XYZ file of C-alpha atoms in Angstrom:
583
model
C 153.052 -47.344 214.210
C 150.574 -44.522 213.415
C 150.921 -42.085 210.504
C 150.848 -38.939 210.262
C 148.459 -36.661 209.405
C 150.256 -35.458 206.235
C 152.023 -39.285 205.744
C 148.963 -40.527 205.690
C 147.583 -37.806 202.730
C 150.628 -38.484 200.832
C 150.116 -42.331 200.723
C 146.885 -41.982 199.383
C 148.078 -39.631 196.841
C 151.111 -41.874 196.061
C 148.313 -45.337 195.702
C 145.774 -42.996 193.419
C 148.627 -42.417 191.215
C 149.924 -45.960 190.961
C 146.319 -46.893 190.368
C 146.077 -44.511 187.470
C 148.955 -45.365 186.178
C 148.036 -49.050 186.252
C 144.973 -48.726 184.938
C 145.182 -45.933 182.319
C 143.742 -47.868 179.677
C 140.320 -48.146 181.406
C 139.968 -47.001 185.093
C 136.478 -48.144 185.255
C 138.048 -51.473 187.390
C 139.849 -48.907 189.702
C 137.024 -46.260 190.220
C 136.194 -47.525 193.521
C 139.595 -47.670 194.910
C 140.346 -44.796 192.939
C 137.327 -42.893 194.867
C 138.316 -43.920 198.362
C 141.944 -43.155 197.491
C 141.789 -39.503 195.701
C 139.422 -38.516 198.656
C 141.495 -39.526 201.833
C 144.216 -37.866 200.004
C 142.210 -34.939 199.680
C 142.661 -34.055 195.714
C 138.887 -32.923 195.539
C 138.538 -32.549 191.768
C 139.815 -35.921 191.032
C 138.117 -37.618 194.141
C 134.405 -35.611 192.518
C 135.343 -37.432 189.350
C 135.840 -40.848 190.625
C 133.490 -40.706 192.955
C 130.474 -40.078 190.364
C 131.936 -42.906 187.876
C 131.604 -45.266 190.798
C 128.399 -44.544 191.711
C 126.996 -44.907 188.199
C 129.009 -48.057 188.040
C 127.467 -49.588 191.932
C 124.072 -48.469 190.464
C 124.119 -50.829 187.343
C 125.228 -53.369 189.395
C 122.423 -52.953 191.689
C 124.608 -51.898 194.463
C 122.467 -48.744 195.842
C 124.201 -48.631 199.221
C 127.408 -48.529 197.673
C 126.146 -46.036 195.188
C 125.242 -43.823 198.189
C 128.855 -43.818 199.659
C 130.175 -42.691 196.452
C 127.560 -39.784 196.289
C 128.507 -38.810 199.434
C 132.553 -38.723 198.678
C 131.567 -36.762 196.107
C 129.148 -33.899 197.855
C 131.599 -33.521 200.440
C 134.233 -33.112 197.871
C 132.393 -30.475 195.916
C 131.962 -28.600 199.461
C 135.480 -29.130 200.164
C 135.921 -26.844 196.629
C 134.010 -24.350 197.543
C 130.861 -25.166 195.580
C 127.623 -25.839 195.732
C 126.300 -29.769 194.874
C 124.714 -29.277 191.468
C 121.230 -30.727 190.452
C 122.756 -33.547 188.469
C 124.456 -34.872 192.262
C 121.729 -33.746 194.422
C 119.400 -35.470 192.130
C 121.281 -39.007 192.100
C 122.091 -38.933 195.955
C 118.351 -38.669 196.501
C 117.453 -41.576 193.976
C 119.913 -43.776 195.926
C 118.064 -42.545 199.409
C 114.802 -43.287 197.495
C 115.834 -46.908 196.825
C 117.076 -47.746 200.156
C 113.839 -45.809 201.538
C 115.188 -43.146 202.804
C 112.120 -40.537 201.756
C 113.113 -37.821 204.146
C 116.603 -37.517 202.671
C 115.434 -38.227 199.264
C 112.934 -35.249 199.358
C 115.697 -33.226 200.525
C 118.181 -33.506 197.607
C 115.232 -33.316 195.470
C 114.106 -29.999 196.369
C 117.627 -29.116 196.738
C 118.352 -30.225 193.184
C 114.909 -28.068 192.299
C 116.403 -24.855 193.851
C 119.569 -25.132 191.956
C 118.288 -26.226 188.982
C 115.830 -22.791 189.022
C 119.045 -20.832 190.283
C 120.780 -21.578 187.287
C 117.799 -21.083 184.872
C 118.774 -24.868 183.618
C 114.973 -26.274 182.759
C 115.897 -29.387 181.433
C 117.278 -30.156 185.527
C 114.383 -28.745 186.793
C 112.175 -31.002 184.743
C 114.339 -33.812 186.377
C 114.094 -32.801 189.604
C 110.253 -31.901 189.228
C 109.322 -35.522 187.853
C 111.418 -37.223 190.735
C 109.687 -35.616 193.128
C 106.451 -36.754 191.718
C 107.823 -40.191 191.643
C 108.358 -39.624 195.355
C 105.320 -38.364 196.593
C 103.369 -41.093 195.042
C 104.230 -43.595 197.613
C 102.414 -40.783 200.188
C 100.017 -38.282 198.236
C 98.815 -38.779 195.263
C 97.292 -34.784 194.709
C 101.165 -33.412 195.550
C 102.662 -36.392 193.561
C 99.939 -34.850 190.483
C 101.405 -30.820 190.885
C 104.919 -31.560 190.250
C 103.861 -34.258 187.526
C 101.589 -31.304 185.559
C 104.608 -28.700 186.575
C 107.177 -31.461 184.841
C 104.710 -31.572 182.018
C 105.041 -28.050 181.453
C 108.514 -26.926 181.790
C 109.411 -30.321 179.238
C 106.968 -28.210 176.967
C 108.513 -25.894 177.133
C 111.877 -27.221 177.119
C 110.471 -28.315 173.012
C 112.116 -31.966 173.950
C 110.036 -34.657 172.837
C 111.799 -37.732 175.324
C 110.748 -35.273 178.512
C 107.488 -34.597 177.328
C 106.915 -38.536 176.669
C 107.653 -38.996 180.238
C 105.893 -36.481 181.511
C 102.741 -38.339 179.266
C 103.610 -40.961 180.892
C 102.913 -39.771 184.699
C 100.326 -37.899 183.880
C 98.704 -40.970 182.523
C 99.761 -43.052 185.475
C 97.691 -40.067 188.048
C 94.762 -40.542 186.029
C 95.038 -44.552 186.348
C 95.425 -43.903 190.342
C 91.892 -41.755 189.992
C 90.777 -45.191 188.892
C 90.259 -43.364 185.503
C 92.648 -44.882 183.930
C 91.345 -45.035 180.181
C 91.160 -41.272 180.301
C 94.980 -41.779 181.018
C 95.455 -44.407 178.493
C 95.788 -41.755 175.617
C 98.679 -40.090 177.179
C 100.507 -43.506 177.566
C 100.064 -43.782 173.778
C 101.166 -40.377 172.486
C 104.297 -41.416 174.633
C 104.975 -44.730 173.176
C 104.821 -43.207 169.555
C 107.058 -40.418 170.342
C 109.476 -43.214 172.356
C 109.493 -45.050 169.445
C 110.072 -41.719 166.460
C 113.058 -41.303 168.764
C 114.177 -45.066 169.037
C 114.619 -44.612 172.783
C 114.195 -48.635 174.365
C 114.162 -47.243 177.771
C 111.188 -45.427 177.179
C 109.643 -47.788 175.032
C 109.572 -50.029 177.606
C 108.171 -47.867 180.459
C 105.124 -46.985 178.124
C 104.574 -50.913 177.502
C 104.326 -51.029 181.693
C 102.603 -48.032 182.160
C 99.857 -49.152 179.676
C 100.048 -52.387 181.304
C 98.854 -51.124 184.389
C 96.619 -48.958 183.132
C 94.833 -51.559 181.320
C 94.910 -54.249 184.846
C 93.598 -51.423 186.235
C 90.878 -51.316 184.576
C 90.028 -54.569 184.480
C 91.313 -55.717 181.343
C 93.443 -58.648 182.406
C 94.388 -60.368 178.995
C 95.705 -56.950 177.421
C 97.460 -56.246 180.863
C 99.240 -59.628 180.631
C 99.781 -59.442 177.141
C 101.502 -55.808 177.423
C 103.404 -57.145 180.872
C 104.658 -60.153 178.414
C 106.517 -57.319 176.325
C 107.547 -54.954 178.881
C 109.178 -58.112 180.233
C 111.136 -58.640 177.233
C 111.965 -54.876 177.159
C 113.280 -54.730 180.518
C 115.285 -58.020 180.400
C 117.225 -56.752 177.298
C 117.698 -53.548 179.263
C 119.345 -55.595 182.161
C 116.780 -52.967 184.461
C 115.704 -55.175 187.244
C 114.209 -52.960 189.127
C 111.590 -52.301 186.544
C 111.473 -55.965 185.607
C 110.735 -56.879 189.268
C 107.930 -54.410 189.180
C 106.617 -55.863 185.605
C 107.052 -59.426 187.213
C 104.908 -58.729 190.565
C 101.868 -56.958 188.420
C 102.274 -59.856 185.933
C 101.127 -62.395 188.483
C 98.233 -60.751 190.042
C 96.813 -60.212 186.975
C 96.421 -63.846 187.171
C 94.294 -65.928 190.110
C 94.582 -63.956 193.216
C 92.479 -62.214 195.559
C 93.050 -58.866 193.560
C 91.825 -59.799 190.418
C 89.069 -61.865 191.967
C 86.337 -59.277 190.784
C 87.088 -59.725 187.211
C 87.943 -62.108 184.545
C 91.734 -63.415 185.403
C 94.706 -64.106 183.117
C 97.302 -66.321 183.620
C 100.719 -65.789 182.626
C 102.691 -68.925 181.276
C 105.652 -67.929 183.713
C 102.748 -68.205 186.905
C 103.850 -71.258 188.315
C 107.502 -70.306 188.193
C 107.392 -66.976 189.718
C 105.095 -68.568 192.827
C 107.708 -71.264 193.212
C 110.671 -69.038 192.591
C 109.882 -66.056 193.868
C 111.867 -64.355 191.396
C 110.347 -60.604 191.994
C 111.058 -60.583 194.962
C 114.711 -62.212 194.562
C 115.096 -59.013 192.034
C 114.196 -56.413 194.326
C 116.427 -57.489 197.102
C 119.306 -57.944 194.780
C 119.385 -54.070 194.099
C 118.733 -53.319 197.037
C 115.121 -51.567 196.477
C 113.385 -51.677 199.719
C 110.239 -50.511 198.348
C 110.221 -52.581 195.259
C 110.850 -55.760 198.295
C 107.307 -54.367 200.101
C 105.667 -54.270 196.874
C 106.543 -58.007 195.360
C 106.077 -59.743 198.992
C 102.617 -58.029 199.263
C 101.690 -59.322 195.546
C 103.115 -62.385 195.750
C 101.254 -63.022 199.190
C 97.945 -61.867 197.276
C 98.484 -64.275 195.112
C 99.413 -67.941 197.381
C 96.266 -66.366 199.879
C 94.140 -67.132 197.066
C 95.310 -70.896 196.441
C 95.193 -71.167 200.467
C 98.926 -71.245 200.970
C 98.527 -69.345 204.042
C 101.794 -69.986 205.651
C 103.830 -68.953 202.822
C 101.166 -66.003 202.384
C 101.333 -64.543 205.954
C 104.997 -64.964 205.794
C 105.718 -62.595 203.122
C 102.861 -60.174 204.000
C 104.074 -59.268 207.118
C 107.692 -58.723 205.864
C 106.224 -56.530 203.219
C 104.456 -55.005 205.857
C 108.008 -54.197 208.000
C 109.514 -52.869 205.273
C 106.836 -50.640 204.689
C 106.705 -49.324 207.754
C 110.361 -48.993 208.276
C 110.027 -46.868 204.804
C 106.791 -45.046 206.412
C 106.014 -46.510 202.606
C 101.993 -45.376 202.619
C 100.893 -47.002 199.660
C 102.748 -50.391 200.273
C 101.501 -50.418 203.607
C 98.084 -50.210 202.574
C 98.524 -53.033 199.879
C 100.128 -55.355 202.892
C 97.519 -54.376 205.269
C 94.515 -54.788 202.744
C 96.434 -58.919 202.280
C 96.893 -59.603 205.853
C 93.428 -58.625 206.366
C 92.206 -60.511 203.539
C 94.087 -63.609 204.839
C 92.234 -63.387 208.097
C 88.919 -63.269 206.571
C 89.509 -66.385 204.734
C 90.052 -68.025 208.010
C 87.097 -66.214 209.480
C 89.436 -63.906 212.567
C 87.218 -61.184 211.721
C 87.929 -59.094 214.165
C 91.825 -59.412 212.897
C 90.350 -58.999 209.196
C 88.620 -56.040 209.914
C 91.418 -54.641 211.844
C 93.983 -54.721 208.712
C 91.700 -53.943 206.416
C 90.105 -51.125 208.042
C 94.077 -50.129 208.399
C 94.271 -50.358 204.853
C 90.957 -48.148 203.961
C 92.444 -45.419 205.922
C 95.928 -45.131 204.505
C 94.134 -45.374 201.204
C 92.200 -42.121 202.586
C 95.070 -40.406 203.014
C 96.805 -41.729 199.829
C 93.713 -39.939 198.053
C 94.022 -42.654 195.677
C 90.330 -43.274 194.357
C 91.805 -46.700 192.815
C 92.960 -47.845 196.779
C 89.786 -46.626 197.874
C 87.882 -48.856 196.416
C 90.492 -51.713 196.432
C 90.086 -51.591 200.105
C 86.712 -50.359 200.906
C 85.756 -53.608 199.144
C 87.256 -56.299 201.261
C 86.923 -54.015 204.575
C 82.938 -54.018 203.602
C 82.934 -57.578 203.115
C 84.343 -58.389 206.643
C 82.031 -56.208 208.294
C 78.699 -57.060 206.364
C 80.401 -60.934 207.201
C 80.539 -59.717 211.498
C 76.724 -58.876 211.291
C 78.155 -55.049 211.139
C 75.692 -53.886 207.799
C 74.992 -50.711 209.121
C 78.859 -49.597 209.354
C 79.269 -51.587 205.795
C 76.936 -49.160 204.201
C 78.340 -46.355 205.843
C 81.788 -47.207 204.763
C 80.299 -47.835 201.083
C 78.992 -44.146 201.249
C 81.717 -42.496 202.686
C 84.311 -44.364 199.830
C 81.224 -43.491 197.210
C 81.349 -40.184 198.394
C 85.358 -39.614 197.959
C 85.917 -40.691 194.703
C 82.566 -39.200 192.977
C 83.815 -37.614 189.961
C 86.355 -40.684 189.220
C 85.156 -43.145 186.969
C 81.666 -42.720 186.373
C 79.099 -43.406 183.997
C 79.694 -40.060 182.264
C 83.444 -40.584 181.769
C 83.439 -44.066 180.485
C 84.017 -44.463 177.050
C 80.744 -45.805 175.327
C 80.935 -49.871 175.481
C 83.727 -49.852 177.865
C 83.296 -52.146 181.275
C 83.953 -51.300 185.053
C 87.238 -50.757 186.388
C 88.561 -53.302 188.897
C 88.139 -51.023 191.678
C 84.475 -50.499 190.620
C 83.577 -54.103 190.362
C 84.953 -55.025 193.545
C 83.031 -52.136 195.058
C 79.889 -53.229 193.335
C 80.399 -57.635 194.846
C 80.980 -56.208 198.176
C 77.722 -54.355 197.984
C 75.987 -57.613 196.991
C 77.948 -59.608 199.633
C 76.287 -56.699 202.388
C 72.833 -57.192 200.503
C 72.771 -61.248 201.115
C 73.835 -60.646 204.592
C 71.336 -57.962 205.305
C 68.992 -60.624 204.002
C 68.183 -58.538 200.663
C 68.242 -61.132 198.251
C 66.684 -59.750 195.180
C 68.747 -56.086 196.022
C 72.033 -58.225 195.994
C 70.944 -60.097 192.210
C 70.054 -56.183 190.736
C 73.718 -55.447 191.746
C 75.350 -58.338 190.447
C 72.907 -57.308 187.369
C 74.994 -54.258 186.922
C 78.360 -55.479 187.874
C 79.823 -57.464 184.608
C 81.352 -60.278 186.593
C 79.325 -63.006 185.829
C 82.856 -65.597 184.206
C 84.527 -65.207 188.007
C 83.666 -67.884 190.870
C 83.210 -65.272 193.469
C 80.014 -63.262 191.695
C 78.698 -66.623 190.940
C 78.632 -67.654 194.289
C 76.753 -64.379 195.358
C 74.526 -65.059 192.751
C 74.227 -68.619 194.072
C 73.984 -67.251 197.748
C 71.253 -65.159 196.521
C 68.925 -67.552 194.627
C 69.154 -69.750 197.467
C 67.743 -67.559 199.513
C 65.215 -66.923 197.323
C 64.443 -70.757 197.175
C 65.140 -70.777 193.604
C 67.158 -74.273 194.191
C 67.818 -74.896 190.347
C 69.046 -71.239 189.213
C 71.525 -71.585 192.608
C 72.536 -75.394 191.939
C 73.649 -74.281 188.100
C 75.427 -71.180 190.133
C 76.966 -73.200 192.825
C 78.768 -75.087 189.730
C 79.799 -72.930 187.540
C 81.716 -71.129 190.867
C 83.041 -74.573 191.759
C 84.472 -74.926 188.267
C 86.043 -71.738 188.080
C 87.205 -72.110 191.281
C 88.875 -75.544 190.684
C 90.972 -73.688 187.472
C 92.172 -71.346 189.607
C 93.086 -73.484 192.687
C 91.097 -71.358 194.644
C 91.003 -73.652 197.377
C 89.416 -71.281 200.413
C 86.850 -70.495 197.743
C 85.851 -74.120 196.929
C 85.602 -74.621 200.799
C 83.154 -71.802 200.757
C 81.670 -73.233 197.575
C 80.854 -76.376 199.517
C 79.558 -75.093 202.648
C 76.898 -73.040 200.822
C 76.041 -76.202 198.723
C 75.784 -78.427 202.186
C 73.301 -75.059 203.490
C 71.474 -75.084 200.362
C 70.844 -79.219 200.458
C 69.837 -78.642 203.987
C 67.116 -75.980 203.570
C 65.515 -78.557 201.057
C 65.811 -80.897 203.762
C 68.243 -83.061 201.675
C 69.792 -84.360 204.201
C 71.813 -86.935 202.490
C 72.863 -84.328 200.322
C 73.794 -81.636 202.756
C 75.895 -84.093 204.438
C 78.176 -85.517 202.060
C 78.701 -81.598 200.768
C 79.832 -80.967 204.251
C 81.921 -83.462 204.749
C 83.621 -82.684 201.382
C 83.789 -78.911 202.533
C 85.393 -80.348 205.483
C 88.528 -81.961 203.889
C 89.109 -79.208 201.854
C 89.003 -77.324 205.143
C 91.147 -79.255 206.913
C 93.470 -79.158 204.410
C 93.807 -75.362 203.925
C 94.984 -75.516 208.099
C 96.692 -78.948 208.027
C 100.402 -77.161 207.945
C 99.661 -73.537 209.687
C 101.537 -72.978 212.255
C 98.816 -70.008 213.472
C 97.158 -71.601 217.115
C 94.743 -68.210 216.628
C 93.856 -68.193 213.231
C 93.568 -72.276 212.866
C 91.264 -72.104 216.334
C 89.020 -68.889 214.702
C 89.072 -70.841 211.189
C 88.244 -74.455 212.821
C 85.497 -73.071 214.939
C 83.721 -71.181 211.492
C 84.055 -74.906 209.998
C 82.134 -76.551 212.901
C 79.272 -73.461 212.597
C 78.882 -73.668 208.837
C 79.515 -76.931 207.744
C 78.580 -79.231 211.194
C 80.748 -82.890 211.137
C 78.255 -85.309 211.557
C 76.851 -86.367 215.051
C 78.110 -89.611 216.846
C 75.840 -92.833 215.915
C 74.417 -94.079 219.098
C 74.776 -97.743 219.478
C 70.892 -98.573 217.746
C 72.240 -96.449 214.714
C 75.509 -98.314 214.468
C 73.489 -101.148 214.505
C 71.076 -100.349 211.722
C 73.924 -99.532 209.740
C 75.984 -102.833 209.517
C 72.603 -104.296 208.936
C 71.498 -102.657 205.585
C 69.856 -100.319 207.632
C 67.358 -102.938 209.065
C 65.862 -102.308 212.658
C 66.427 -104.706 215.377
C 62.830 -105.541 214.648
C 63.036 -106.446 210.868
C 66.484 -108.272 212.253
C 64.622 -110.326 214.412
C 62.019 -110.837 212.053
C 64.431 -111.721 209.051
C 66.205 -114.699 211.724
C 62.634 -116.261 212.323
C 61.697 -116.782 208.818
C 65.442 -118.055 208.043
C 64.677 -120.481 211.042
């Protein structure tokens, strides 16, 4: 039997009051029902009321979807009053849009929240408003995300209220770090820790910690970027935030051996092995349902197997993160997936996939106007081109990117003593990498001079490349090792299959042929082995066909050779000789 119109309002009035009355002690274990309840029954105060405590309750349970129901009840409700949603609501619908990647919506009830916040004269909600759009915008433009980071900056000044100007600092700092400046942002990230910690605030304690973390990875400075992640880990655990503590956890790893960090001196976290087995990052993300903290730890942790040559696990999570990041229209995540996939297709030599993703990833960086993506993807898309015999477009690329982010990092900005960001070192190998392929030898040695890499396996096998080709066989022998051996720490397996192949080349132009071949056939098993499980008919064919070009198996024995062979290497002569003396 169907109820009612008005039957059905008064049973939901008569269940929110038994509810209340059941639970007048604490309603926090009702607020759900109590939400639902109060709402059908249309009592709009009381369903406003309930419907914000059980949002903020879903969100510190990670529960953003049912968060967003809540914040909806209670909109509607507020409407239903006669009012207008206040900054406060507008502001927390649009986070919950933001985490389930909703940017359209969430830049709605941002500027929404901005309007009404201004309306009422109430600066302290339009700082809030003002520094979550910033926090938006970064995921698409990094020049709008900076205006409403500066505007924050100001109206907390003037606000007089030391924890919003801290995290305005912080932002501000964090632009200057996506300039690929980041020590001229470290200062701000400082000035907000010691104001975080006058006021004993953990929360923002711990945000400074991360923020100066990855400030400092970006810059190159792996062992203080671990050694702040360590603490900001710690921070955020005791915080029970793990949404930031996924974030801490993905940036934690690639500080470590990975394709990322390849152009500097790495860092490995004791908790490395456990967060590539476990996959706990990305386990967090997906538990609150953050869509675009699930793009950002797949992408990372892809990075990071693509360098041990765990391809299959590798391609696996890169092209989810890449999904989700387009689903999101997510640019910045879809750059970082892009710039992986196209990474993982170099290492098996499908160049013309390689330089497809990565020349996907140069351009989103474009329009990111990140100078720190610029140059993390110019670098790799470079690489694959100068690799396809395609040095003209290389250099023009490595203009154009030079070009775009002049005015950066550069010589006149760095503090005295202080090394090459990340971005600029990887910059710098791919411009040796185009040198030794454009046959410029002693070019690609003055830019490895300059490019303060010389502990990482990669830039020693350029340097190797490049003696070799300068017939300087001892100098590239004492290279060749030193990249195998940093190589072998890292368990950079595709790199100590390229390590080999160059040794068998470099045996081979001395016409040590003995040499050459028992390099090659150890650059074969470690080939074989990097394809031995991937289920990838394209890539294994592209990759298998490189092997046979590089590193040649050796050629069939005729039936004389065979011969000589199970005969101490004898001739049929010297055998025949050998039985008439014995006779």
């Amino acid at each position: 039997m169907r109820l009612l119109a008005r039957e059905r309002v008064a049973m939901h009035r008569s269940i929110a009051a038994a509810l209340e009355q059941r639970h007048s002690g604490s309603l926090q274990e009702a607020e759900d029902a109590l939400a639902y309840h109060t709402f059908e029954a249309g009592d709009w105060d009381a369903a406003r009321r309930h419907a914000m405590a059980a949002a903020t309750h879903a969100l510190t349970l990670g529960a953003a979807r049912e968060a967003l129901q809540h914040f909806e009840r209670a909109v509607t409700a507020t409407e239903r009053m006669g009012s207008r949603p206040d900054a406060p609501l507008l502001v927390a619908r649009g986070r919950a849009h933001e985490t389930l990647g909703a940017f359209t919506r969430a830049h709605d009830d941002f500027v929404a929240a901005l309007d009404a916040a201004r309306a009422r004269g109430d600066r302290r909600e339009e700082w809030i408003a003002l520094h979550a759009l910033g926090m938006l915008w970064a995921a698409r433009d990094y020049e709008r995300s900076a205006r409403y980071r500066r505007n924050a900056l100001d109206v907390a000044r003037f606000t007089h209220d030391e924890i919003l100007i801290a995290r305005s600092l912080n932002r501000v700092g964090n632009w200057h770090a996506n300039r690929d400046d980041p020590r001229s942002g470290m200062p701000y990230h400082n000035e907000a820790l010691a104001m975080f910690e006058r006021a004993d605030d953990r929360r923002g304690v711990a945000e400074s910690v991360d923020l100066l973390a990855m400030a400092s990875q970006v810059a190159g400075e792996q062992e203080a970027a671990v050694r702040l992640y360590e603490r900001s880990v710690t921070l955020f655990t005791a915080l029970n935030d793990r949404r930031s503590l996924a974030n801490a956890l993905s940036v934690l790893l690639v500080c470590g051996p990975s394709h990322h960090a390849s152009a500097g001196p790495v860092c490995a976290s004791p908790r490395t092995e456990d967060l590539l087995a476990s996959e706990r990052a990305v386990r967090l993300a997906t538990e609150v349902d953050w869509r675009a903290g699930e793009a950002f730890s797949r992408y990372l942790l892809a990075d990071c197997l693509a360098w041990r040559g765990d391809f299959e696990r590798a391609l696996a999570l890169a092209r989810e993160s890449l999904a989700i990041a387009e689903e999101m229209e997510h640019l910045e995540w879809q750059c970082g997936a892009h710039r992986v996939l196209g990474v993982i297709a170099h290492d098996l030599h499908a160049l013309l996939e390689a330089r497809t993703h990565l020349e996907s990833a140069y351009r989103f960086a474009l329009r990111l106007g990140s100078a720190t993506w610029m140059r993390w993807t110019a670098a790799p898309f470079v690489t694959a081109l100068a690799n396809a015999g395609l040095t003209e477009r290389a250099g023009a690329v490595l203009d154009e990117v030079e070009q775009k982010v002049n005015g950066s990092t550069t010589e006149a900005n760095r503090p005295g003593g202080a090394s090459r960001t990340l971005g600029e070192r990887s910059l710098l190998l791919a411009r040796a990498e185009l040198a030794i392929a454009a046959r410029m030898p002693v070019d690609a040695l003055a830019v490895l001079d300059a490019c303060e890499v010389e502990g990482t396996p990669y830039a020693a096998l350029l340097r190797a490349s490049a003696l070799s080709a300068l017939e300087r066989w001892d100098d590239a022998a004492r290279w060749l090792e030193a990249a195998r051996s940093g190589a072998s720490a890292q368990r950079a397996r595709p790199m100590l299959w390229r390590i080999g192949a160059t040794e068998g080349a470099m045996y081979l132009a001395q016409r040590r042929r003995l040499d050459a071949r028992r390099a090659f056939d150890a650059a074969r098993v470690v080939a074989a082995e990097l394809v031995l499980t991937l289920d990838e008919p394209v890539l294994v064919a592209a990759f298998r066909s490189h092997v046979d070009t590089v590193a040649p198996p050796a050629t069939a024995r005729t039936s004389r050779q065979a011969a000589k062979a199970a005969f101490g290497g004898l001739t049929r002569r010297e055998r025949d000789t050998a039985a008439l003396c014995d006779s």
